[in-house]
mmCIF file of C-alpha atoms in Angstrom:
data_model
loop_
_atom_site.group_PDB
_atom_site.id
_atom_site.type_symbol
_atom_site.label_atom_id
_atom_site.label_comp_id
_atom_site.label_asym_id
_atom_site.label_seq_id
_atom_site.Cartn_x
_atom_site.Cartn_y
_atom_site.Cartn_z
ATOM 1 C CA UNK A 46 60.218 -5.074 -55.909
ATOM 2 C CA UNK A 47 56.965 -3.642 -54.652
ATOM 3 C CA UNK A 48 58.207 -4.338 -51.265
ATOM 4 C CA UNK A 49 60.847 -2.046 -52.275
ATOM 5 C CA UNK A 50 59.098 1.123 -52.689
ATOM 6 C CA UNK A 51 57.299 0.723 -49.356
ATOM 7 C CA UNK A 52 60.428 0.085 -47.373
ATOM 8 C CA UNK A 53 61.313 3.635 -49.225
ATOM 9 C CA UNK A 54 57.853 5.256 -48.907
ATOM 10 C CA UNK A 55 57.717 4.349 -45.209
ATOM 11 C CA UNK A 56 61.922 5.474 -44.238
ATOM 12 C CA UNK A 57 61.287 8.997 -46.512
ATOM 13 C CA UNK A 58 58.193 9.720 -44.584
ATOM 14 C CA UNK A 59 60.145 8.091 -41.552
ATOM 15 C CA UNK A 60 62.992 11.024 -41.924
ATOM 16 C CA UNK A 61 60.062 13.644 -42.381
ATOM 17 C CA UNK A 62 58.396 12.874 -38.985
ATOM 18 C CA UNK A 63 62.036 12.108 -37.669
ATOM 19 C CA UNK A 64 62.624 15.972 -38.107
ATOM 20 C CA UNK A 65 58.959 17.518 -37.305
ATOM 21 C CA UNK A 66 59.478 15.560 -34.465
ATOM 22 C CA UNK A 67 63.290 17.830 -33.112
ATOM 23 C CA UNK A 68 62.142 21.130 -34.230
ATOM 24 C CA UNK A 69 58.823 21.514 -33.334
ATOM 25 C CA UNK A 70 59.033 23.864 -29.832
ATOM 26 C CA UNK A 71 56.429 22.742 -27.461
ATOM 27 C CA UNK A 72 54.860 26.096 -26.121
ATOM 28 C CA UNK A 73 54.716 28.034 -22.830
ATOM 29 C CA UNK A 74 50.779 28.749 -23.032
ATOM 30 C CA UNK A 75 48.685 28.176 -24.530
ATOM 31 C CA UNK A 76 47.383 29.624 -28.176
ATOM 32 C CA UNK A 77 45.394 33.255 -27.965
ATOM 33 C CA UNK A 78 42.404 30.934 -28.651
ATOM 34 C CA UNK A 79 42.933 28.736 -26.060
ATOM 35 C CA UNK A 80 43.384 30.538 -23.457
ATOM 36 C CA UNK A 81 40.581 32.702 -24.144
ATOM 37 C CA UNK A 82 38.234 29.695 -23.704
ATOM 38 C CA UNK A 83 40.381 28.708 -20.202
ATOM 39 C CA UNK A 84 39.110 31.609 -18.766
ATOM 40 C CA UNK A 85 35.452 32.681 -21.054
ATOM 41 C CA UNK A 86 34.403 28.328 -20.456
ATOM 42 C CA UNK A 87 34.743 28.112 -16.457
ATOM 43 C CA UNK A 88 33.388 31.960 -16.086
ATOM 44 C CA UNK A 89 30.303 32.048 -18.902
ATOM 45 C CA UNK A 90 29.454 29.029 -18.302
ATOM 46 C CA UNK A 91 29.949 27.547 -15.329
ATOM 47 C CA UNK A 92 31.639 24.415 -16.279
ATOM 48 C CA UNK A 93 35.123 22.995 -14.573
ATOM 49 C CA UNK A 94 36.308 20.831 -17.685
ATOM 50 C CA UNK A 95 36.842 22.909 -20.286
ATOM 51 C CA UNK A 96 37.164 20.154 -23.008
ATOM 52 C CA UNK A 97 33.199 19.249 -22.171
ATOM 53 C CA UNK A 98 32.373 23.542 -22.243
ATOM 54 C CA UNK A 99 33.975 23.595 -25.876
ATOM 55 C CA UNK A 100 32.542 20.185 -26.607
ATOM 56 C CA UNK A 101 28.996 20.948 -25.710
ATOM 57 C CA UNK A 102 28.379 24.754 -26.137
ATOM 58 C CA UNK A 103 30.560 26.463 -28.826
ATOM 59 C CA UNK A 104 31.156 23.443 -30.534
ATOM 60 C CA UNK A 105 27.623 22.122 -30.094
ATOM 61 C CA UNK A 106 26.960 22.642 -33.909
ATOM 62 C CA UNK A 107 30.088 20.048 -34.570
ATOM 63 C CA UNK A 108 29.027 17.432 -31.851
ATOM 64 C CA UNK A 109 24.955 17.795 -33.952
ATOM 65 C CA UNK A 110 27.251 16.712 -36.851
ATOM 66 C CA UNK A 111 29.225 13.725 -35.366
ATOM 67 C CA UNK A 112 26.236 12.250 -33.450
ATOM 68 C CA UNK A 113 24.631 12.217 -37.106
ATOM 69 C CA UNK A 114 27.844 10.409 -38.623
ATOM 70 C CA UNK A 115 27.428 7.863 -35.299
ATOM 71 C CA UNK A 116 23.788 7.359 -36.617
ATOM 72 C CA UNK A 117 25.035 7.139 -40.328
ATOM 73 C CA UNK A 118 27.545 5.031 -39.235
ATOM 74 C CA UNK A 119 24.409 2.368 -37.786
ATOM 75 C CA UNK A 120 22.038 3.323 -39.577
ATOM 76 C CA UNK A 121 24.820 1.981 -43.098
ATOM 77 C CA UNK A 122 25.964 -1.062 -40.320
ATOM 78 C CA UNK A 123 22.041 -2.651 -40.609
ATOM 79 C CA UNK A 124 22.283 -1.934 -43.932
ATOM 80 C CA UNK A 125 24.810 -3.665 -45.135
ATOM 81 C CA UNK A 126 25.312 -6.162 -43.150
ATOM 82 C CA UNK A 127 21.242 -7.187 -42.705
ATOM 83 C CA UNK A 128 20.345 -9.643 -45.557
ATOM 84 C CA UNK A 129 23.831 -10.997 -45.058
ATOM 85 C CA UNK A 130 23.546 -12.068 -41.836
ATOM 86 C CA UNK A 131 20.080 -13.832 -42.726
ATOM 87 C CA UNK A 132 21.880 -15.637 -44.755
ATOM 88 C CA UNK A 133 24.778 -16.914 -42.758
ATOM 89 C CA UNK A 134 21.656 -17.911 -39.596
ATOM 90 C CA UNK A 135 20.222 -19.935 -42.160
ATOM 91 C CA UNK A 136 24.331 -22.173 -43.298
ATOM 92 C CA UNK A 137 24.203 -21.791 -39.546
ATOM 93 C CA UNK A 138 21.128 -23.809 -38.810
ATOM 94 C CA UNK A 139 23.321 -26.604 -40.438
ATOM 95 C CA UNK A 140 26.229 -26.708 -37.625
ATOM 96 C CA UNK A 141 25.904 -27.282 -34.230
ATOM 97 C CA UNK A 142 24.664 -25.016 -31.763
ATOM 98 C CA UNK A 143 27.757 -22.776 -29.750
ATOM 99 C CA UNK A 144 28.805 -23.732 -26.829
ATOM 100 C CA UNK A 145 26.942 -21.749 -23.193
ATOM 101 C CA UNK A 146 29.204 -19.537 -21.401
ATOM 102 C CA UNK A 147 30.851 -20.870 -17.976
ATOM 103 C CA UNK A 148 29.130 -20.501 -14.867
ATOM 104 C CA UNK A 149 32.461 -18.000 -14.041
ATOM 105 C CA UNK A 150 31.992 -16.283 -17.009
ATOM 106 C CA UNK A 151 28.047 -15.388 -16.679
ATOM 107 C CA UNK A 152 28.337 -14.860 -13.156
ATOM 108 C CA UNK A 153 31.294 -12.468 -12.934
ATOM 109 C CA UNK A 154 29.067 -10.771 -16.141
ATOM 110 C CA UNK A 155 25.782 -9.967 -13.306
ATOM 111 C CA UNK A 156 28.482 -8.314 -10.902
ATOM 112 C CA UNK A 157 30.388 -6.691 -13.744
ATOM 113 C CA UNK A 158 27.280 -4.899 -15.562
ATOM 114 C CA UNK A 159 25.461 -2.630 -12.528
ATOM 115 C CA UNK A 160 29.193 -1.857 -11.711
ATOM 116 C CA UNK A 161 29.905 -0.513 -15.947
ATOM 117 C CA UNK A 162 26.224 1.289 -15.658
ATOM 118 C CA UNK A 163 27.214 2.873 -12.505
ATOM 119 C CA UNK A 164 29.948 3.737 -13.559
ATOM 120 C CA UNK A 165 28.526 4.925 -17.684
ATOM 121 C CA UNK A 166 26.459 7.768 -15.219
ATOM 122 C CA UNK A 167 29.269 8.800 -13.157
ATOM 123 C CA UNK A 168 30.836 9.840 -16.023
ATOM 124 C CA UNK A 169 28.107 10.840 -17.820
ATOM 125 C CA UNK A 170 26.947 13.444 -15.333
ATOM 126 C CA UNK A 171 29.999 14.069 -14.084
ATOM 127 C CA UNK A 172 30.875 15.024 -17.393
ATOM 128 C CA UNK A 173 31.521 18.895 -16.851
ATOM 129 C CA UNK A 174 33.332 18.456 -13.161
ATOM 130 C CA UNK A 175 35.562 16.308 -14.232
ATOM 131 C CA UNK A 176 37.254 14.243 -16.863
ATOM 132 C CA UNK A 177 34.635 12.723 -18.618
ATOM 133 C CA UNK A 178 31.442 13.671 -21.074
ATOM 134 C CA UNK A 179 28.698 12.004 -23.146
ATOM 135 C CA UNK A 180 30.574 10.421 -25.410
ATOM 136 C CA UNK A 181 33.272 8.563 -23.256
ATOM 137 C CA UNK A 182 30.607 7.478 -20.548
ATOM 138 C CA UNK A 183 28.396 6.200 -24.032
ATOM 139 C CA UNK A 184 31.618 4.244 -25.123
ATOM 140 C CA UNK A 185 31.536 2.610 -21.138
ATOM 141 C CA UNK A 186 27.306 2.023 -22.152
ATOM 142 C CA UNK A 187 28.511 -0.037 -25.060
ATOM 143 C CA UNK A 188 31.399 -2.293 -24.043
ATOM 144 C CA UNK A 189 28.494 -2.907 -20.900
ATOM 145 C CA UNK A 190 26.142 -4.034 -23.865
ATOM 146 C CA UNK A 191 29.448 -6.085 -24.842
ATOM 147 C CA UNK A 192 30.368 -7.705 -21.974
ATOM 148 C CA UNK A 193 26.452 -8.943 -22.101
ATOM 149 C CA UNK A 194 26.911 -10.268 -25.802
ATOM 150 C CA UNK A 195 29.374 -12.228 -25.068
ATOM 151 C CA UNK A 196 28.679 -13.385 -21.627
ATOM 152 C CA UNK A 197 25.058 -13.682 -21.510
ATOM 153 C CA UNK A 198 24.265 -14.101 -25.085
ATOM 154 C CA UNK A 199 20.527 -15.954 -24.970
ATOM 155 C CA UNK A 200 19.701 -12.086 -23.411
ATOM 156 C CA UNK A 201 18.356 -10.624 -26.113
ATOM 157 C CA UNK A 202 19.303 -6.719 -26.778
ATOM 158 C CA UNK A 203 15.865 -5.449 -27.890
ATOM 159 C CA UNK A 204 17.166 -3.105 -31.389
ATOM 160 C CA UNK A 205 14.214 -1.266 -32.002
ATOM 161 C CA UNK A 206 14.022 -0.096 -28.207
ATOM 162 C CA UNK A 207 17.343 1.050 -28.531
ATOM 163 C CA UNK A 208 16.910 2.973 -31.601
ATOM 164 C CA UNK A 209 13.972 5.100 -30.760
ATOM 165 C CA UNK A 210 15.476 5.980 -27.490
ATOM 166 C CA UNK A 211 18.571 7.103 -29.416
ATOM 167 C CA UNK A 212 16.023 8.976 -31.742
ATOM 168 C CA UNK A 213 14.495 10.552 -28.383
ATOM 169 C CA UNK A 214 17.979 11.413 -26.812
ATOM 170 C CA UNK A 215 18.816 12.944 -30.904
ATOM 171 C CA UNK A 216 15.790 15.112 -30.904
ATOM 172 C CA UNK A 217 15.374 16.431 -27.578
ATOM 173 C CA UNK A 218 19.409 17.053 -28.046
ATOM 174 C CA UNK A 219 18.144 18.801 -31.118
ATOM 175 C CA UNK A 220 15.986 21.023 -29.072
ATOM 176 C CA UNK A 221 17.739 21.892 -26.647
ATOM 177 C CA UNK A 222 20.216 23.502 -28.820
ATOM 178 C CA UNK A 223 17.104 25.075 -30.149
ATOM 179 C CA UNK A 224 16.574 26.555 -27.040
ATOM 180 C CA UNK A 225 19.300 27.949 -26.790
ATOM 181 C CA UNK A 226 18.334 30.457 -30.071
ATOM 182 C CA UNK A 227 15.203 31.450 -28.198
ATOM 183 C CA UNK A 228 16.612 31.872 -24.866
ATOM 184 C CA UNK A 229 20.167 32.530 -24.586
ATOM 185 C CA UNK A 230 22.187 34.279 -27.292
ATOM 186 C CA UNK A 231 22.782 31.465 -30.186
ATOM 187 C CA UNK A 232 22.017 27.807 -31.180
ATOM 188 C CA UNK A 233 23.151 25.095 -28.440
ATOM 189 C CA UNK A 234 24.211 27.950 -25.353
ATOM 190 C CA UNK A 235 24.190 26.296 -22.978
ATOM 191 C CA UNK A 236 23.033 29.972 -20.175
ATOM 192 C CA UNK A 237 19.244 29.092 -20.347
ATOM 193 C CA UNK A 238 19.167 27.520 -17.417
ATOM 194 C CA UNK A 239 21.156 29.020 -14.170
ATOM 195 C CA UNK A 240 24.791 28.834 -14.006
ATOM 196 C CA UNK A 241 23.847 27.378 -10.605
ATOM 197 C CA UNK A 242 26.897 26.598 -7.728
ATOM 198 C CA UNK A 243 30.435 26.054 -9.557
ATOM 199 C CA UNK A 244 31.088 23.218 -9.000
ATOM 200 C CA UNK A 245 28.393 21.317 -7.841
ATOM 201 C CA UNK A 246 26.611 18.593 -9.852
ATOM 202 C CA UNK A 247 23.606 21.234 -10.880
ATOM 203 C CA UNK A 248 25.514 23.706 -12.574
ATOM 204 C CA UNK A 249 26.511 25.045 -15.333
ATOM 205 C CA UNK A 250 23.370 25.967 -17.157
ATOM 206 C CA UNK A 251 22.471 23.274 -19.478
ATOM 207 C CA UNK A 252 25.507 21.646 -20.096
ATOM 208 C CA UNK A 253 24.649 18.387 -17.862
ATOM 209 C CA UNK A 254 21.741 18.220 -19.587
ATOM 210 C CA UNK A 255 23.377 18.404 -23.435
ATOM 211 C CA UNK A 256 25.534 15.662 -21.585
ATOM 212 C CA UNK A 257 23.211 13.403 -20.545
ATOM 213 C CA UNK A 258 21.441 13.526 -23.696
ATOM 214 C CA UNK A 259 24.155 13.229 -25.299
ATOM 215 C CA UNK A 260 25.764 10.097 -23.607
ATOM 216 C CA UNK A 261 22.024 7.951 -24.022
ATOM 217 C CA UNK A 262 22.347 8.121 -27.807
ATOM 218 C CA UNK A 263 25.926 7.460 -28.377
ATOM 219 C CA UNK A 264 25.928 5.088 -25.802
ATOM 220 C CA UNK A 265 22.540 3.308 -27.841
ATOM 221 C CA UNK A 266 24.336 3.397 -31.057
ATOM 222 C CA UNK A 267 27.237 1.960 -30.103
ATOM 223 C CA UNK A 268 24.824 -0.250 -28.348
ATOM 224 C CA UNK A 269 22.828 -1.148 -32.490
ATOM 225 C CA UNK A 270 26.303 -1.039 -34.302
ATOM 226 C CA UNK A 271 27.682 -3.959 -31.447
ATOM 227 C CA UNK A 272 24.024 -6.088 -31.835
ATOM 228 C CA UNK A 273 24.304 -5.155 -35.207
ATOM 229 C CA UNK A 274 27.688 -7.319 -36.024
ATOM 230 C CA UNK A 275 26.386 -10.086 -33.967
ATOM 231 C CA UNK A 276 23.965 -10.609 -36.374
ATOM 232 C CA UNK B 46 68.707 14.547 -24.006
ATOM 233 C CA UNK B 47 67.684 14.551 -20.673
ATOM 234 C CA UNK B 48 64.877 16.730 -20.134
ATOM 235 C CA UNK B 49 63.359 15.951 -23.812
ATOM 236 C CA UNK B 50 59.631 17.096 -23.137
ATOM 237 C CA UNK B 51 56.541 14.664 -22.550
ATOM 238 C CA UNK B 52 54.919 15.904 -25.505
ATOM 239 C CA UNK B 53 57.962 15.316 -27.754
ATOM 240 C CA UNK B 54 57.519 11.145 -26.880
ATOM 241 C CA UNK B 55 53.731 10.879 -27.503
ATOM 242 C CA UNK B 56 54.982 12.704 -30.458
ATOM 243 C CA UNK B 57 57.519 10.371 -31.491
ATOM 244 C CA UNK B 58 55.205 7.984 -30.441
ATOM 245 C CA UNK B 59 51.759 8.817 -32.873
ATOM 246 C CA UNK B 60 54.376 9.567 -35.643
ATOM 247 C CA UNK B 61 55.798 6.388 -35.508
ATOM 248 C CA UNK B 62 51.950 4.257 -34.648
ATOM 249 C CA UNK B 63 50.933 5.825 -38.133
ATOM 250 C CA UNK B 64 54.242 4.863 -40.006
ATOM 251 C CA UNK B 65 53.859 0.656 -38.513
ATOM 252 C CA UNK B 66 49.709 1.194 -39.548
ATOM 253 C CA UNK B 67 51.161 2.336 -43.216
ATOM 254 C CA UNK B 68 53.466 -0.511 -43.370
ATOM 255 C CA UNK B 69 50.834 -2.676 -42.452
ATOM 256 C CA UNK B 70 48.663 -0.586 -44.618
ATOM 257 C CA UNK B 71 50.723 -1.640 -48.165
ATOM 258 C CA UNK B 72 52.504 -4.747 -47.227
ATOM 259 C CA UNK B 73 48.846 -7.105 -46.546
ATOM 260 C CA UNK B 74 46.463 -8.815 -48.823
ATOM 261 C CA UNK B 75 44.343 -9.513 -45.836
ATOM 262 C CA UNK B 76 41.378 -7.661 -44.837
ATOM 263 C CA UNK B 77 41.262 -7.565 -41.667
ATOM 264 C CA UNK B 78 44.976 -6.404 -40.947
ATOM 265 C CA UNK B 79 44.508 -3.954 -43.629
ATOM 266 C CA UNK B 80 41.547 -2.205 -40.999
ATOM 267 C CA UNK B 81 44.028 -2.808 -38.008
ATOM 268 C CA UNK B 82 46.409 -0.712 -39.889
ATOM 269 C CA UNK B 83 44.117 1.936 -40.726
ATOM 270 C CA UNK B 84 43.099 1.664 -36.692
ATOM 271 C CA UNK B 85 46.819 2.329 -36.071
ATOM 272 C CA UNK B 86 47.371 4.980 -38.089
ATOM 273 C CA UNK B 87 44.061 6.890 -36.682
ATOM 274 C CA UNK B 88 45.015 6.463 -33.056
ATOM 275 C CA UNK B 89 48.241 7.803 -34.286
ATOM 276 C CA UNK B 90 46.839 10.651 -35.468
ATOM 277 C CA UNK B 91 45.137 10.957 -32.353
ATOM 278 C CA UNK B 92 48.639 11.372 -30.224
ATOM 279 C CA UNK B 93 49.952 13.547 -32.596
ATOM 280 C CA UNK B 94 47.530 15.800 -32.233
ATOM 281 C CA UNK B 95 46.816 15.871 -28.407
ATOM 282 C CA UNK B 96 50.541 16.273 -27.981
ATOM 283 C CA UNK B 97 50.652 19.380 -30.164
ATOM 284 C CA UNK B 98 47.848 20.794 -28.032
ATOM 285 C CA UNK B 99 51.054 20.092 -24.784
ATOM 286 C CA UNK B 100 51.876 23.005 -22.484
ATOM 287 C CA UNK B 101 55.588 22.758 -20.558
ATOM 288 C CA UNK B 102 54.500 22.026 -18.067
ATOM 289 C CA UNK B 103 50.366 22.038 -17.979
ATOM 290 C CA UNK B 104 47.984 20.175 -16.456
ATOM 291 C CA UNK B 105 44.790 19.055 -17.746
ATOM 292 C CA UNK B 106 41.898 21.686 -18.546
ATOM 293 C CA UNK B 107 39.749 21.625 -15.590
ATOM 294 C CA UNK B 108 39.388 24.051 -13.184
ATOM 295 C CA UNK B 109 40.034 22.248 -9.411
ATOM 296 C CA UNK B 110 41.527 23.335 -6.476
ATOM 297 C CA UNK B 111 45.109 21.797 -8.430
ATOM 298 C CA UNK B 112 44.460 24.641 -10.912
ATOM 299 C CA UNK B 113 43.286 28.237 -9.679
ATOM 300 C CA UNK B 114 40.545 29.712 -12.462
ATOM 301 C CA UNK B 115 43.407 32.773 -12.382
ATOM 302 C CA UNK B 116 46.688 30.429 -13.130
ATOM 303 C CA UNK B 117 44.141 28.447 -15.920
ATOM 304 C CA UNK B 118 45.045 30.353 -18.913
ATOM 305 C CA UNK B 119 48.880 29.573 -18.168
ATOM 306 C CA UNK B 120 49.553 26.415 -16.481
ATOM 307 C CA UNK B 121 46.816 24.546 -18.706
ATOM 308 C CA UNK B 122 47.160 22.414 -22.056
ATOM 309 C CA UNK B 123 45.453 23.746 -24.994
ATOM 310 C CA UNK B 124 42.070 22.454 -24.541
ATOM 311 C CA UNK B 125 41.013 23.661 -28.568
ATOM 312 C CA UNK B 126 43.135 20.234 -29.517
ATOM 313 C CA UNK B 127 41.755 17.974 -26.532
ATOM 314 C CA UNK B 128 37.941 18.548 -27.581
ATOM 315 C CA UNK B 129 39.172 17.871 -31.493
ATOM 316 C CA UNK B 130 40.257 14.769 -30.627
ATOM 317 C CA UNK B 131 36.830 13.957 -29.217
ATOM 318 C CA UNK B 132 35.784 14.553 -32.548
ATOM 319 C CA UNK B 133 38.262 12.601 -34.354
ATOM 320 C CA UNK B 134 38.421 9.207 -32.616
ATOM 321 C CA UNK B 135 34.190 9.466 -32.472
ATOM 322 C CA UNK B 136 34.534 9.505 -36.753
ATOM 323 C CA UNK B 137 37.303 6.895 -35.979
ATOM 324 C CA UNK B 138 35.155 4.296 -34.686
ATOM 325 C CA UNK B 139 32.826 5.073 -37.321
ATOM 326 C CA UNK B 140 34.992 4.612 -40.375
ATOM 327 C CA UNK B 141 36.692 1.414 -38.803
ATOM 328 C CA UNK B 142 33.153 0.112 -37.787
ATOM 329 C CA UNK B 143 31.886 0.911 -41.455
ATOM 330 C CA UNK B 144 34.978 -0.900 -43.048
ATOM 331 C CA UNK B 145 34.524 -3.850 -40.809
ATOM 332 C CA UNK B 146 30.570 -4.823 -42.019
ATOM 333 C CA UNK B 147 32.274 -4.094 -45.760
ATOM 334 C CA UNK B 148 34.587 -6.800 -44.526
ATOM 335 C CA UNK B 149 31.995 -9.020 -43.396
ATOM 336 C CA UNK B 150 29.643 -8.981 -46.622
ATOM 337 C CA UNK B 151 32.708 -9.798 -48.587
ATOM 338 C CA UNK B 152 33.684 -12.440 -46.753
ATOM 339 C CA UNK B 153 30.009 -13.992 -47.573
ATOM 340 C CA UNK B 154 30.159 -13.225 -50.962
ATOM 341 C CA UNK B 155 33.578 -14.472 -52.199
ATOM 342 C CA UNK B 156 34.305 -16.647 -48.856
ATOM 343 C CA UNK B 157 38.268 -15.349 -48.653
ATOM 344 C CA UNK B 158 39.266 -12.080 -47.114
ATOM 345 C CA UNK B 159 42.649 -11.502 -49.222
ATOM 346 C CA UNK B 160 41.632 -8.817 -51.460
ATOM 347 C CA UNK B 161 43.725 -10.283 -54.208
ATOM 348 C CA UNK B 162 40.380 -11.824 -54.564
ATOM 349 C CA UNK B 163 38.691 -8.652 -55.058
ATOM 350 C CA UNK B 164 40.761 -7.739 -58.605
ATOM 351 C CA UNK B 165 38.296 -8.260 -60.377
ATOM 352 C CA UNK B 166 36.812 -4.912 -59.217
ATOM 353 C CA UNK B 167 39.325 -2.636 -59.894
ATOM 354 C CA UNK B 168 39.557 -0.793 -63.602
#
């Protein structure tokens, strides 16, 4: 009986979605807002990647909100899991110790980890030039931390260090936003630094610096969440 | 039929993912499977938002040799949708992490992952 209702609801929703899919009109040009952003970001901010320009300059205030959500989740996961992890560790003392990773996994991780770190740095620093940015690079850093935890569990990850790093990066990120308010025309205005040559690594005002801080902050926060789940 | 734009394919895939996720959430009793269903809905919504920002024949909104600045406003996809999806991915990941943390906690106290074990907390 209950399953009949589920099937009915899914079918009705499917019919609705199929109707939307059949009737949606594919645009020939972007919306007026998108069009103006497509010309404004490269011309006024000097950033070839329009999406990063929007995220870090025009919607920098929103990005602070996102980072705040990530911070609250890192704190919330610690709050929810902290006590139960201590209890589980007491129970686990009676269990046989876990098997160590094999040599292949360990050596593979040792070779891959520096490459992951370099790739993350590349994504973060080229966020304003090509596809990428702080969030994406931070996620790559977190994937490296996850590999470290899985392959080399004896290597301790310092939670206090990760927390302190992300706090400092967050403070500097907000200060960079306030600097836009003081030295340029608004909160998170990236034109506090010279725009430089279009398309070079040190260009687009403060966007590379904001991208770097965001990458460090996101990487450390996701790392804290992953480490908390390990217990 | 054969000039099906890529965005309609992505839109249809996104809608299909939403339906699969909703079906999984409604029919399964295991909390982890419900969380997986939520993640599928989340990913489907991202695909839907991205496909709605598509412009026929458009390219990535990155100015380089392939996309001169003069042609940017006519040949690139809508950057607003892409920027919003970056936000949505982060929030979806945050919600999933919180749900998994609560699932771990519930398993510790009830020793089961079935939501039927939590019937006493219903009103």
